[in-house]
Coordinates of C-alpha atoms and ligand atoms in Angstrom, one line a residue:
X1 CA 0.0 0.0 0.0
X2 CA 1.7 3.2 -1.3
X3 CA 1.2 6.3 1.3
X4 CA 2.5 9.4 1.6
X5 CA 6.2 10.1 3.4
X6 CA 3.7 12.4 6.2
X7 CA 1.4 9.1 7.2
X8 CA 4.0 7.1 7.4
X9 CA 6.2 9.3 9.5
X10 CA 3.3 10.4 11.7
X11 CA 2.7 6.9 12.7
X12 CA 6.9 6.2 13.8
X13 CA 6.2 9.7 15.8
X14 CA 2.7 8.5 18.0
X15 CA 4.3 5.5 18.2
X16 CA 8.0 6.2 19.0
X17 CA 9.8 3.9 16.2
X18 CA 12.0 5.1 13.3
X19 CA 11.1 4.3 9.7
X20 CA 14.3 2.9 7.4
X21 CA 14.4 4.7 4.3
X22 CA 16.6 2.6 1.9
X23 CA 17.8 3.9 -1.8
X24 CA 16.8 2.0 -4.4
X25 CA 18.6 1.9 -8.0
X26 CA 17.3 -1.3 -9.6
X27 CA 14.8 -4.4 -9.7
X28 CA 16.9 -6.4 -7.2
X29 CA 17.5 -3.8 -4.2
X30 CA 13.7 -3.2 -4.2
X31 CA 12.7 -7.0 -4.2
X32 CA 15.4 -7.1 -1.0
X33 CA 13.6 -4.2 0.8
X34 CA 10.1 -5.4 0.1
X35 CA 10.9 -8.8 1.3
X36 CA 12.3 -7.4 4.2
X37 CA 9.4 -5.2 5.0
X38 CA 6.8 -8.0 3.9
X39 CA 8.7 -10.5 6.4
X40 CA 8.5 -7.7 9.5
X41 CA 6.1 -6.0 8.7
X42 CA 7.3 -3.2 8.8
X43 CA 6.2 0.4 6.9
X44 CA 9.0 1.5 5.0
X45 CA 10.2 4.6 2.5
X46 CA 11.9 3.3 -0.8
X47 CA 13.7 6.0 -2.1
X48 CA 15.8 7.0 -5.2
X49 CA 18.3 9.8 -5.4
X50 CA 17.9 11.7 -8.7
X51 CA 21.1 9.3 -9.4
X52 CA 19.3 6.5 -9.3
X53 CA 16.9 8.0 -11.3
X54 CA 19.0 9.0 -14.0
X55 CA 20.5 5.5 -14.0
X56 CA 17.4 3.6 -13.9
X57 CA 14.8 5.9 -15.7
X58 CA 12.1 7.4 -13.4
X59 CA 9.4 4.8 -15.7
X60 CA 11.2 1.9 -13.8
X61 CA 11.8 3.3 -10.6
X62 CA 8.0 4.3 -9.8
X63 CA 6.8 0.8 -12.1
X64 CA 8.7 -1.4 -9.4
X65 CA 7.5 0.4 -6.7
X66 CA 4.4 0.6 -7.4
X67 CA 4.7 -3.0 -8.1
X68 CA 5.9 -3.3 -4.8
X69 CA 3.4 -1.5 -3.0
X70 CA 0.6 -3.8 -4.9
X71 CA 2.2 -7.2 -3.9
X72 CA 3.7 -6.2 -0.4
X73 CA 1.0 -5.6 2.6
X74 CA 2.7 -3.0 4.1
X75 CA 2.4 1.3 4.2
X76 CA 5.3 2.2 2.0
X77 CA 6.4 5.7 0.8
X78 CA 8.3 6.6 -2.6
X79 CA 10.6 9.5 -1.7
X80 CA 13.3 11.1 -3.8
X81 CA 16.6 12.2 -1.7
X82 CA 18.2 15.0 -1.9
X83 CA 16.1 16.7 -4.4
X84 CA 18.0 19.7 -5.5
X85 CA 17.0 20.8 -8.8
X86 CA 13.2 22.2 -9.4
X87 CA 12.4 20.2 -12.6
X88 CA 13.4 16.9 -11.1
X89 CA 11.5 17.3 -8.0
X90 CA 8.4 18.1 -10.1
X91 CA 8.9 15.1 -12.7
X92 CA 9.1 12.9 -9.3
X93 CA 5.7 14.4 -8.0
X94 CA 4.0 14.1 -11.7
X95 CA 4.8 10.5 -11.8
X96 CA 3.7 9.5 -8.8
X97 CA 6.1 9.9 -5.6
X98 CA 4.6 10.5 -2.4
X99 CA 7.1 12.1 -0.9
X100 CA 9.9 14.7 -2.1
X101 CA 12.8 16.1 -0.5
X102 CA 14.0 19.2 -1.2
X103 CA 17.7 20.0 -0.3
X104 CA 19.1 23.5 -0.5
X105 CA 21.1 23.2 2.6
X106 CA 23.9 24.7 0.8
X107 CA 22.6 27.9 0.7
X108 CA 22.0 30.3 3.5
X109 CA 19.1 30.3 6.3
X110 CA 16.8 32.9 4.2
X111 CA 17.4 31.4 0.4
X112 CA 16.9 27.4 1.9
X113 CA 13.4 28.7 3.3
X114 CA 12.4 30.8 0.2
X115 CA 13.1 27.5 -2.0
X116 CA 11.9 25.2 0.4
X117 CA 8.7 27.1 0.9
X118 CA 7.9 26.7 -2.8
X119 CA 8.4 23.1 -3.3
X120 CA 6.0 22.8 0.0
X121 CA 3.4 24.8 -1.8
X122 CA 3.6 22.8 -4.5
X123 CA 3.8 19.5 -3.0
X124 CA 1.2 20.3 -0.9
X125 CA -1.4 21.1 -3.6
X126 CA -1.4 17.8 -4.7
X127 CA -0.9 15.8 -1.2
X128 CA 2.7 15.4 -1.6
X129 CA 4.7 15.5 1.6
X130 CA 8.2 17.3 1.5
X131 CA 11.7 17.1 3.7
X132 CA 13.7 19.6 3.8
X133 CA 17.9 19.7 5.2
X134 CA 19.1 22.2 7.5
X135 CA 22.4 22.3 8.5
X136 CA 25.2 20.2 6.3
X137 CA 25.7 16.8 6.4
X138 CA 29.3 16.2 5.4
X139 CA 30.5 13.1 3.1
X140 CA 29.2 12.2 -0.5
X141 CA 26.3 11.4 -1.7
X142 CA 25.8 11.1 -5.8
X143 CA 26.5 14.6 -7.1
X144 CA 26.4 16.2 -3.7
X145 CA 29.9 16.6 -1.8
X146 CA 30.5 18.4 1.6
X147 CA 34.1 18.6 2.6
X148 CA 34.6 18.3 6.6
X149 CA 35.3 22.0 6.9
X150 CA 32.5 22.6 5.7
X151 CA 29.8 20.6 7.5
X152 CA 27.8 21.9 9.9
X153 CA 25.6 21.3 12.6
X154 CA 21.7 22.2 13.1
X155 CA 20.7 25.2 15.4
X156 CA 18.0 24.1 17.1
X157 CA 16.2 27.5 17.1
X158 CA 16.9 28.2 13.4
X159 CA 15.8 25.1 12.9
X160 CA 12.2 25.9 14.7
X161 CA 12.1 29.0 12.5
X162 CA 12.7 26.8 8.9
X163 CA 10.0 24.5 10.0
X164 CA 7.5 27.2 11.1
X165 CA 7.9 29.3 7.8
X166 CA 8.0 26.6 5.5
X167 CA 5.5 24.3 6.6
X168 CA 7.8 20.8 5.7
X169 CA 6.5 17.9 6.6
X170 CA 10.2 16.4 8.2
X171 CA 13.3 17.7 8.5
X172 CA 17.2 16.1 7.6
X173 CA 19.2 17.5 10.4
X174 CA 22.9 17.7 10.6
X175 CA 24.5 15.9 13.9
X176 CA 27.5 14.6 13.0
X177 CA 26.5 11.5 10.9
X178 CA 28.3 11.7 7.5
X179 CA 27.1 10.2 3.6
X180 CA 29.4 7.7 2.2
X181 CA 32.0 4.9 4.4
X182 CA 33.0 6.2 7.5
X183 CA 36.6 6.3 8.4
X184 CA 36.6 6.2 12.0
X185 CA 33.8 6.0 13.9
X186 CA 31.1 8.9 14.1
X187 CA 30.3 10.8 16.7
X188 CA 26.6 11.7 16.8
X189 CA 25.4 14.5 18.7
X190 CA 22.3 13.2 21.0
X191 CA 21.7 16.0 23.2
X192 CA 21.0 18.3 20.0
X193 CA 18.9 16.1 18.0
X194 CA 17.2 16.1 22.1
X195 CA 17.3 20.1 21.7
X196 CA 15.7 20.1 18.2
X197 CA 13.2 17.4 19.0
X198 CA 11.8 19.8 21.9
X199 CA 11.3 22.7 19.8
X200 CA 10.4 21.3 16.1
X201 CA 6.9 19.5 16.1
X202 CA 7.4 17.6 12.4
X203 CA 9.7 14.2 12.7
X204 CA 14.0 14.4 12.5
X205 CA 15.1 12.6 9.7
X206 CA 19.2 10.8 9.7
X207 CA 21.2 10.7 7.1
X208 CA 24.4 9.0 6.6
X209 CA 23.1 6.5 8.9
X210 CA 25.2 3.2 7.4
X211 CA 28.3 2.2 9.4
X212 CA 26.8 3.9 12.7
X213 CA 26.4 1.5 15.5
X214 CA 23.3 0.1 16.6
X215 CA 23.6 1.3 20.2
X216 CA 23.9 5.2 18.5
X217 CA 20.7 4.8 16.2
X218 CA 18.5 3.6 19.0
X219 CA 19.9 6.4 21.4
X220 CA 18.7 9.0 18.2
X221 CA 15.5 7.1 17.7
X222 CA 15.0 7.6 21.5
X223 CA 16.3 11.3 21.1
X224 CA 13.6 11.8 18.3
X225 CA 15.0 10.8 15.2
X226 CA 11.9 9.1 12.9
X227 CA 13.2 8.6 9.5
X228 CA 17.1 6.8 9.0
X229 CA 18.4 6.7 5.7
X230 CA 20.4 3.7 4.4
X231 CA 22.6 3.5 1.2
X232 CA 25.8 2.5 1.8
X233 CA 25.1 -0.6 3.7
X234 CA 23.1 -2.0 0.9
X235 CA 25.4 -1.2 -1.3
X236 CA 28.4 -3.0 0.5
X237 CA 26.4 -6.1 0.9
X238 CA 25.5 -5.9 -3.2
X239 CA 29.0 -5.9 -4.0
X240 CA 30.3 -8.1 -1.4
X241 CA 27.6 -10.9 -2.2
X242 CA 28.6 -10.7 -6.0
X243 CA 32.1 -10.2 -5.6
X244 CA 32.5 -13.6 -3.5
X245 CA 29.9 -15.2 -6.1
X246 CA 32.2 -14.0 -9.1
X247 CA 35.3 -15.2 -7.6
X248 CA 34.0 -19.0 -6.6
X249 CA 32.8 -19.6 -9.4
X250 CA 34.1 -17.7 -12.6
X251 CA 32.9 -19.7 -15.0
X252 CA 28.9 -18.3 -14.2
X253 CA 27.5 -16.1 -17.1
X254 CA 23.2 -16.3 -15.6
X255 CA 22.8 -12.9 -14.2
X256 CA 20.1 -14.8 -12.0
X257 CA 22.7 -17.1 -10.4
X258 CA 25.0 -14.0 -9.6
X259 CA 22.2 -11.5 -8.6
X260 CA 20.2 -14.1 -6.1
X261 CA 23.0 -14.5 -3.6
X262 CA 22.9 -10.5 -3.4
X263 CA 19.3 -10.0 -2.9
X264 CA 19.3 -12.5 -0.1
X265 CA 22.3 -10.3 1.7
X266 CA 20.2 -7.2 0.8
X267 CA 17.1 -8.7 2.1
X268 CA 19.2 -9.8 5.9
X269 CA 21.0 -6.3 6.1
X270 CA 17.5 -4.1 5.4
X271 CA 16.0 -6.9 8.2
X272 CA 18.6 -6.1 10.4
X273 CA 18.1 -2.2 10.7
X274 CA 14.7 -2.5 10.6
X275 CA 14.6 -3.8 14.1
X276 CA 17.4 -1.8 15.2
X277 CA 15.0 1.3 14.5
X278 CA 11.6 -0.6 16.1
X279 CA 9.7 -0.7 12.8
X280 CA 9.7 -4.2 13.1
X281 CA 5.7 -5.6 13.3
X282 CA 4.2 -1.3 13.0
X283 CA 2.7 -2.2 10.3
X284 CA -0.9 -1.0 9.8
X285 CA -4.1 -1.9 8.0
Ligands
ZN301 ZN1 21.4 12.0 2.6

């Protein structure tokens, strides 16, 4: 069942759980999630970077989900991260995403509201629910890349002022979780996403949320934090599933034979975090 990114979110909030949102790039990584969810029922946010969706073809991306959503007896929401460009966010809402995300966290305070607040109207008009990024989170992530230096952490009471003059439905804060591998291990800043949670009334969303350790993410999911975004895991267990297929047995040509083992190591690692966060059984009717 395909719902917006705001009824999903709503639901982790009354019910203090945190929603995975995993990126999704082809036939294989959705399957994984779905089966996942399906298993646990658990709601869950499938969501494609305009990356994915230039790789992939929007046609495909919102197909398989929809697909997805049909077959799968779970609330799910198709979200597009990190939506910076105006034209892409509104092909995504045209072709049937429930959720967009808007991110124009590089620019300052006044010029993120003012573009914020227009995707919002938009969205809104046609029950689309929007996230918006305040603060920058460092690492990579497809096109977008924030040096160390330059990464920097929410203010909880500019961050009550974006939400009250834009109207977003959830908002990416930055805490010291990074996109990309992680080099040593992060240091996430509890007591602010505490300090924002007590002064913003939509749901905190985590990027960068791969690598972290378990005992972090439920101490942010306590702290607030109701949406956690996952790419780099899945990733890593994609490539390490085929690359171990590929190398004991060379001679394999049946993209089936080397794809399966993947999914299956997709489908364990999005199972995994899903009970880390307490999604695990929220499903509803
Ligand atoms: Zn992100």
């Amino acid at each position: 069942m395909l719902v917006t990114g705001k009824q999903i979110l709503e639901h982790a909030d009354q019910n203090g759980y945190a929603v995975g949102a995993f990126n999704v790039n082809n036939m294989e990584i959705i399957q994984a999630i779905a089966e996942a969810a399906g298993d646990l029922k658990a709601p869950v946010i499938l969501q494609a970077s305009q990356g994915a969706i230039k790789y992939a073809g929007i046609e495909y991306i919102t197909g398989l989900v929809k697909t997805t959503a049909e077959l799968v007896d779970v609330p799910m929401a198709l979200h597009l991260d990190h939506g910076t460009d105006f034209d892409e966010i509104m092909k995504c809402i045209r072709n049937g995403f429930t959720s967009v995300m808007i991110d124009a966290s590089k620019h300052e305070l006044e010029e993120n509201i003012r573009l914020t607040k227009e995707i919002v109207r938009i969205a809104h008009s046609v029950g689309v629910s929007v996230e918006a990024e305040l603060g920058k989170i460092g690492g990579t992530e497809d096109h977008i890349v924030v040096s160390e230096a330059e990464a920097t952490y929410t203010d909880p009471e500019e961050a009550r002022i974006f939400v009250e003059e834009t109207g977003v439905d959830s908002l990416a804060i930055a805490v010291g979780t990074a996109h990309g591998v992680y080099k040593g291990e992060p240091k996430v800043d509890i007591e602010r996403i505490k300090e924002i949670d007590r002064v913003v009334p939509v749901p905190l969303v985590l990027h960068g949320s791969s690598g972290v350790p378990y005992d972090t993410l439920e101490s942010a999911v306590k702290a607030g934090i109701r949406k956690i975004n996952i790419d780099t895991d899945i990733r890593a267990s994609f490539a390490g599933a085929v690359k171990e297929f590929v190398e004991a047995n060379p001679g394999e040509i049946d993209p089936r034979k080397i794809l399966k083992p993947a999914r299956a190591r997709m489908a364990d690692t999005v199972k995994e975090k899903i009970k880390v966060f307490g999604s695990d059984g929220k499903a509803w009717k």
